[in-house]
Amino acid sequence: MVLAKRMQTLSESLTIAISSKAKEMKAAGIDVISLSAGEPDFDTPVTIKNSVKEALDKGCSKYTPVPGTAEVLKAISAKFERDNGLKYEPSQIITNVGAKHSLFNVFQALVDEGDEVIIPSPYWVSYPEIVKFCGGKPVFIETNESTEFKITPQQLKDAITPKTKILSLNHPTNPTGSVYTRDEIAALGEVLKGTDIIITSDEIYEKLVYDVEFVSVASVNQDLFNRTVTINGLSKCGAMPGWRFGYIASPINELNAAMKKLQSQSTSNISSIVQAGAIPSLLGKTDDDIERMRREYQSRRDIAVNLINEIDGLSVDSPKGAFYLFVNCSKVEPDSMKFCQDMLLKANVATVPGVGFGMDGYFRISFATDIGSIKKAIARIAEFVKTYK
């Protein structure tokens, strides 16, 4: 059997690979603490569970239109207007099997062989993989701690070529937790004026921000609205990771038609039951639950940052969003894969090497776990670093 050539472009997700190894060790009876997975440790709010139970009792088990039911599309439209100051018609919205599926649909619909997609680095592991699968070329803009891992307008200008099709933004950012300000977004937008470059803005962590205001990219001005495809979902800010509910909003009607056509030949509609369950969250009925979760994450962040920075050789800046710390380990070990593998095997702590996000010399830990486990894991990391050779 010969696999399709496009399969050769794909690499296994390092985040999933590390998590899988940690689960294997746990299954073997080893006391592993995993700080690798990117999912909330909070349960789905009871309001959502009750909504699903009611929907099931009413026979919510049929096919729906490909973009979603009228009720869920209307709820997403209301969410955008309430939370982000954005006006999208229900016809400009499509629901997907998680935000990763949303991104896949967007890139499949837009990227041709040889098209370039600009991706700030470090990046979420799936961005370049999806671009390559579509035949495109990822163009990375390297960032560093001096700019809080955010790209500058000059860097963006220098990266643009006649083949540039998309600027792929993620904010709040995985793995660094960076959050762009309104002025920073506007400055990047000025660089794009007069071009046909599309922005894909992955805003999956929008409600998990600390000490700052979240601003949706498309809300900054009309030009940015016209060129931005907004991607979101409820895996992170809805505490619904396994439900796989994502969505796309775009004012570009031709693109929307293409994505609907593509999805009609793949998943068709997403689960009717999941759509019903998502509506209370989209309408703001679980906002108090999410705010409690956000406050707890902020408390964990502050404790974890202080503990990491007490370890000689490691350092980390306090992230403004998401639930990750991107820890600098270059003084101890610049090879992040070796460092994380050794830490898993010798300290029984699972983290994710920075090389998987395009930046070696760092590793990512998630503070989406209980504070007791976080403290215990960081104590193990401290002992591991102390004896590392």
Coordinates of C-alpha atoms in Angstrom, one line a residue:
M1 CA 0.0 0.0 0.0
V2 CA 1.3 3.5 -0.9
L3 CA -0.1 6.4 1.1
A4 CA -1.0 9.7 -0.5
K5 CA 1.9 12.1 -0.7
R6 CA 0.1 14.7 1.3
M7 CA 0.3 12.4 4.3
Q8 CA 4.0 12.8 4.3
T9 CA 3.7 16.5 5.2
L10 CA 2.0 15.7 8.5
S11 CA 3.8 15.2 11.8
E12 CA 2.2 13.9 15.0
S13 CA 1.2 16.5 17.5
L14 CA 3.9 16.7 20.2
T15 CA 1.3 17.8 22.7
I16 CA -0.7 14.6 22.1
A17 CA 2.4 12.5 21.9
I18 CA 3.7 13.6 25.3
S19 CA 0.2 13.3 26.9
S20 CA -0.1 9.8 25.5
K21 CA 3.3 8.8 26.9
A22 CA 2.3 10.2 30.3
K23 CA -0.9 8.2 30.2
E24 CA 1.0 5.0 29.4
M25 CA 3.3 5.6 32.4
K26 CA 0.3 6.2 34.7
A27 CA -1.4 3.0 33.4
A28 CA 1.8 1.2 34.4
G29 CA 1.4 2.5 38.0
I30 CA 3.9 5.3 37.8
D31 CA 3.0 8.5 39.7
V32 CA 3.1 10.9 36.8
I33 CA 1.9 14.5 37.0
S34 CA 0.8 15.8 33.6
L35 CA 1.1 19.5 32.9
S36 CA 0.9 18.9 29.2
A37 CA -2.7 18.8 28.1
G38 CA -4.4 22.0 26.9
E39 CA -7.9 21.5 28.4
P40 CA -9.8 22.9 31.3
D41 CA -9.9 20.7 34.4
F42 CA -13.3 22.2 35.4
D43 CA -16.4 20.2 34.6
T44 CA -18.9 21.5 32.0
P45 CA -21.4 23.8 33.7
V46 CA -24.6 22.1 34.8
T47 CA -26.7 24.6 32.7
I48 CA -25.2 23.1 29.6
K49 CA -25.7 19.5 30.8
N50 CA -29.4 20.2 31.6
S51 CA -29.8 21.8 28.2
V52 CA -28.6 18.7 26.5
K53 CA -30.8 16.5 28.6
E54 CA -33.9 18.6 27.6
A55 CA -32.8 18.4 24.0
L56 CA -32.5 14.6 24.1
D57 CA -35.9 14.3 25.7
K58 CA -37.4 16.4 22.8
G59 CA -35.8 14.1 20.2
C60 CA -32.9 16.3 19.2
S61 CA -31.3 13.6 17.1
K62 CA -31.8 14.5 13.5
Y63 CA -29.6 16.1 10.8
T64 CA -29.4 19.9 10.9
P65 CA -28.4 22.3 8.1
V66 CA -24.6 22.1 7.4
P67 CA -23.8 25.5 9.1
G68 CA -25.9 24.7 12.1
T69 CA -29.4 25.1 13.4
A70 CA -31.1 28.5 13.2
E71 CA -31.1 28.7 17.0
V72 CA -27.3 28.1 17.4
L73 CA -26.4 30.5 14.6
K74 CA -28.5 33.2 16.1
A75 CA -26.9 32.5 19.5
I76 CA -23.4 32.9 18.0
S77 CA -24.4 36.1 16.3
A78 CA -25.7 37.4 19.6
K79 CA -22.5 36.3 21.4
F80 CA -20.3 38.3 18.9
E81 CA -22.4 41.4 19.3
R82 CA -22.5 41.2 23.1
D83 CA -18.9 40.1 23.8
N84 CA -17.0 41.5 20.9
G85 CA -19.0 44.4 19.4
L86 CA -19.1 42.5 16.1
K87 CA -22.1 42.3 13.8
Y88 CA -22.3 39.0 11.9
E89 CA -25.4 37.7 10.3
P90 CA -26.3 34.1 11.0
S91 CA -25.6 33.4 7.3
Q92 CA -22.0 34.4 7.9
I93 CA -21.4 31.8 10.6
I94 CA -20.6 28.1 10.4
T95 CA -20.3 25.6 13.2
N96 CA -17.5 23.0 13.1
V97 CA -16.2 20.0 15.0
G98 CA -14.0 22.2 17.2
A99 CA -11.8 25.2 16.3
K100 CA -9.2 22.9 14.7
H101 CA -11.8 21.8 12.2
S102 CA -12.7 25.5 11.7
L103 CA -9.0 26.2 10.8
F104 CA -8.9 23.2 8.5
N105 CA -11.9 24.4 6.6
V106 CA -10.5 27.9 6.2
F107 CA -7.1 26.8 5.0
Q108 CA -8.5 24.2 2.7
A109 CA -10.8 26.8 1.1
L110 CA -8.1 29.5 0.7
V111 CA -4.7 27.9 0.4
D112 CA -3.4 26.7 -3.0
E113 CA -0.1 25.1 -3.8
G114 CA 2.7 27.5 -3.1
D115 CA 0.6 30.1 -1.2
E116 CA 2.3 31.5 1.8
V117 CA 0.8 31.8 5.3
I118 CA 2.5 34.0 7.8
I119 CA 2.6 32.4 11.3
P120 CA 4.1 34.1 14.4
S121 CA 6.5 31.8 16.2
P122 CA 6.1 30.2 18.8
Y123 CA 2.9 28.9 17.4
W124 CA 0.2 26.3 18.2
V125 CA 1.5 23.0 16.7
S126 CA -1.3 22.5 14.2
Y127 CA -1.1 25.8 12.3
P128 CA 1.9 24.9 10.1
E129 CA 0.8 21.3 9.7
I130 CA -2.6 22.2 8.3
V131 CA -1.0 24.8 6.0
K132 CA 1.5 22.2 4.6
F133 CA -1.3 19.6 4.2
C134 CA -3.1 22.2 2.0
G135 CA 0.0 22.6 -0.2
G136 CA 0.9 26.0 1.3
K137 CA 4.2 27.2 2.7
P138 CA 4.3 28.4 6.4
V139 CA 6.4 31.6 6.7
F140 CA 7.4 32.0 10.4
I141 CA 8.1 35.3 12.1
E142 CA 10.3 34.7 15.1
T143 CA 9.4 36.6 18.3
N144 CA 11.0 36.8 21.7
E145 CA 10.4 37.8 25.3
S146 CA 11.3 41.5 24.6
T147 CA 8.0 41.9 22.7
E148 CA 6.1 39.4 24.9
F149 CA 6.3 37.0 21.9
K150 CA 4.2 39.3 19.7
I151 CA 5.1 40.3 16.1
T152 CA 5.8 43.9 15.2
P153 CA 4.5 45.8 12.2
Q154 CA 8.0 45.9 10.7
Q155 CA 8.4 42.2 11.0
L156 CA 5.0 41.7 9.3
K157 CA 6.0 44.1 6.5
D158 CA 9.3 42.3 5.9
A159 CA 7.6 38.9 5.8
I160 CA 5.0 39.8 3.1
T161 CA 5.7 38.6 -0.5
P162 CA 3.5 38.5 -3.6
K163 CA 2.6 34.9 -2.6
T164 CA 1.3 35.8 0.9
K165 CA -2.3 34.7 1.2
I166 CA -3.0 34.7 5.0
L167 CA -1.7 36.1 8.3
S168 CA -2.5 33.5 10.9
L169 CA -3.0 35.1 14.3
N170 CA -3.8 33.5 17.6
H171 CA -4.6 35.7 20.6
P172 CA -4.5 35.0 23.5
T173 CA -1.7 32.8 22.3
N174 CA -0.8 29.2 22.8
P175 CA 1.9 28.5 24.1
T176 CA 2.9 32.0 25.4
G177 CA -0.3 33.5 26.7
S178 CA 0.4 36.7 24.8
V179 CA -2.5 39.1 24.2
Y180 CA -2.4 41.9 21.5
T181 CA -3.7 45.3 22.5
R182 CA -6.1 47.3 20.4
D183 CA -3.2 49.6 19.3
E184 CA -1.0 46.7 18.4
I185 CA -3.7 45.1 16.3
A186 CA -4.4 48.4 14.5
A187 CA -0.7 48.8 13.7
L188 CA -0.6 45.4 12.1
G189 CA -3.7 46.2 10.2
E190 CA -2.0 49.3 8.8
V191 CA 0.6 47.1 7.2
L192 CA -2.1 45.1 5.4
K193 CA -4.0 48.0 4.0
G194 CA -4.1 47.9 0.2
T195 CA -3.4 44.1 0.1
D196 CA -5.7 41.1 -0.4
I197 CA -4.2 39.3 2.6
I198 CA -6.7 37.5 4.8
I199 CA -6.3 37.3 8.6
T200 CA -7.4 34.2 10.4
S201 CA -7.8 35.1 14.0
D202 CA -8.0 32.2 16.4
E203 CA -9.6 33.6 19.6
I204 CA -10.4 30.4 21.4
Y205 CA -9.0 31.7 24.8
E206 CA -10.7 35.1 24.6
K207 CA -12.3 34.9 28.1
L208 CA -9.2 33.6 29.8
V209 CA -7.3 36.9 30.1
Y210 CA -5.6 38.4 33.2
D211 CA -4.9 42.1 34.0
V212 CA -5.8 43.1 30.4
E213 CA -8.7 43.6 28.1
F214 CA -9.4 41.2 25.2
V215 CA -10.0 42.9 21.9
S216 CA -11.3 40.9 18.9
V217 CA -9.1 41.5 15.8
A218 CA -12.1 42.2 13.5
S219 CA -13.6 44.7 15.9
V220 CA -10.7 47.2 15.7
N221 CA -11.7 48.9 12.4
Q222 CA -13.6 48.3 9.2
D223 CA -10.7 47.3 7.1
L224 CA -9.7 44.6 9.6
F225 CA -13.3 43.4 9.8
N226 CA -13.5 43.0 6.0
R227 CA -10.4 40.9 5.9
T228 CA -10.7 38.8 9.1
V229 CA -12.0 35.3 9.5
T230 CA -12.8 34.9 13.2
I231 CA -12.4 31.4 14.7
N232 CA -13.6 30.5 18.2
G233 CA -15.2 27.6 20.1
L234 CA -16.2 26.4 23.6
S235 CA -13.4 23.9 24.3
K236 CA -11.4 26.4 26.5
C237 CA -13.7 29.2 27.6
G238 CA -16.8 27.0 27.8
A239 CA -15.2 24.1 29.7
M240 CA -16.4 21.8 26.9
P241 CA -13.3 20.3 25.3
G242 CA -14.7 16.9 24.5
W243 CA -17.9 18.3 23.0
R244 CA -16.0 19.6 20.0
F245 CA -17.9 22.8 19.3
G246 CA -16.1 25.4 17.1
Y247 CA -17.3 28.1 14.8
I248 CA -16.2 30.5 12.1
A249 CA -17.5 34.0 11.3
S250 CA -16.6 35.8 8.1
P251 CA -18.0 38.7 6.1
I252 CA -16.5 37.2 2.9
N253 CA -19.5 35.5 1.3
E254 CA -17.5 33.7 -1.4
L255 CA -15.3 32.1 1.3
N256 CA -18.4 31.2 3.4
A257 CA -20.0 29.4 0.5
A258 CA -16.8 27.5 -0.2
M259 CA -16.5 26.3 3.4
K260 CA -20.1 25.3 3.5
K261 CA -19.6 23.3 0.3
L262 CA -16.5 21.6 1.8
Q263 CA -18.2 20.7 5.0
S264 CA -21.2 19.4 3.2
Q265 CA -18.9 16.7 1.7
S266 CA -17.0 15.9 5.0
T267 CA -18.9 16.1 8.3
S268 CA -22.1 17.7 7.1
N269 CA -23.6 19.2 10.2
I270 CA -21.8 18.9 13.6
S271 CA -23.7 16.9 16.3
S272 CA -27.2 18.2 16.8
I273 CA -27.0 17.5 20.5
V274 CA -23.7 19.5 20.9
Q275 CA -25.3 22.4 19.1
A276 CA -28.2 22.4 21.6
G277 CA -25.8 22.2 24.5
A278 CA -23.7 25.1 23.3
I279 CA -26.6 27.6 23.2
P280 CA -26.7 28.5 26.9
S281 CA -23.0 29.2 26.9
L282 CA -23.2 31.3 23.8
L283 CA -26.1 33.3 25.3
G284 CA -24.0 34.1 28.4
K285 CA -25.9 31.9 30.8
T286 CA -22.7 30.2 32.0
D287 CA -20.6 33.5 32.3
D288 CA -20.5 33.2 36.1
D289 CA -19.1 29.7 35.9
I290 CA -16.5 30.8 33.4
E291 CA -15.5 33.8 35.5
R292 CA -15.0 31.6 38.5
M293 CA -12.8 29.4 36.4
R294 CA -10.8 32.4 35.1
R295 CA -10.2 33.7 38.6
E296 CA -8.9 30.3 39.7
Y297 CA -6.6 30.1 36.7
Q298 CA -5.3 33.6 37.6
S299 CA -4.5 32.5 41.1
R300 CA -2.8 29.3 39.9
R301 CA -0.8 31.4 37.3
D302 CA 0.5 33.7 40.0
I303 CA 1.6 30.9 42.2
A304 CA 3.2 28.9 39.4
V305 CA 5.1 31.8 38.0
N306 CA 6.6 32.6 41.4
L307 CA 7.6 29.0 42.0
I308 CA 9.2 28.6 38.5
N309 CA 11.2 31.8 38.9
E310 CA 12.6 30.6 42.2
I311 CA 14.3 27.7 40.3
D312 CA 17.9 28.6 39.4
G313 CA 18.3 28.3 35.6
L314 CA 14.6 28.6 34.7
S315 CA 12.6 31.8 34.1
V316 CA 9.1 32.7 32.9
D317 CA 7.1 35.9 32.3
S318 CA 3.6 36.1 33.6
P319 CA 1.2 35.4 30.7
K320 CA -1.7 37.7 30.0
G321 CA -4.0 35.0 28.8
A322 CA -4.8 31.3 28.2
F323 CA -3.5 28.8 30.8
Y324 CA 0.1 28.1 29.9
L325 CA 3.5 29.1 31.1
F326 CA 6.2 29.1 28.4
V327 CA 9.3 28.5 30.5
N328 CA 12.8 29.4 29.4
C329 CA 15.2 26.5 30.1
S330 CA 18.0 27.4 27.7
K331 CA 20.5 28.0 30.5
V332 CA 19.9 24.5 31.8
E333 CA 19.3 22.7 28.5
P334 CA 18.8 24.3 25.1
D335 CA 17.5 21.0 23.6
S336 CA 13.9 21.2 24.9
M337 CA 13.0 17.7 23.6
K338 CA 15.8 16.1 25.6
F339 CA 14.9 18.2 28.6
C340 CA 11.2 17.3 28.6
Q341 CA 11.9 13.6 27.8
D342 CA 14.3 13.4 30.7
M343 CA 12.0 15.2 33.0
L344 CA 9.2 12.8 32.2
L345 CA 11.3 9.7 32.8
K346 CA 13.3 10.9 35.8
A347 CA 10.9 13.4 37.6
N348 CA 7.6 11.9 36.4
V349 CA 6.4 15.3 35.2
A350 CA 4.9 15.6 31.7
T351 CA 5.5 19.0 29.9
V352 CA 5.7 19.9 26.2
P353 CA 9.0 20.9 24.5
G354 CA 9.2 24.3 23.0
V355 CA 10.6 22.9 19.7
G356 CA 7.1 21.6 19.0
F357 CA 6.0 25.2 19.0
G358 CA 8.9 26.3 16.8
M359 CA 11.1 27.6 19.6
D360 CA 13.7 25.5 21.3
G361 CA 15.1 26.3 24.7
Y362 CA 11.7 26.5 26.2
F363 CA 9.0 24.2 27.5
R364 CA 5.3 24.6 28.1
I365 CA 3.4 23.7 31.2
S366 CA -0.4 24.0 31.6
F367 CA -1.8 25.3 34.9
A368 CA -5.2 23.9 34.0
T369 CA -4.9 21.4 36.8
D370 CA -5.4 21.6 40.6
I371 CA -3.0 23.7 42.6
G372 CA -1.8 20.8 44.7
S373 CA -0.6 19.0 41.6
I374 CA 1.0 22.2 40.2
K375 CA 3.0 22.7 43.4
K376 CA 4.0 19.1 43.6
A377 CA 5.0 19.0 39.9
I378 CA 7.1 22.2 40.2
A379 CA 8.8 20.9 43.3
R380 CA 9.8 17.8 41.2
I381 CA 11.0 20.1 38.4
A382 CA 13.1 22.1 40.8
E383 CA 14.8 18.9 42.1
F384 CA 15.3 17.7 38.6
V385 CA 16.9 20.9 37.4
K386 CA 19.2 20.9 40.5
T387 CA 20.6 17.5 39.6
Y388 CA 20.4 17.8 35.8
K389 CA 23.5 16.9 33.9

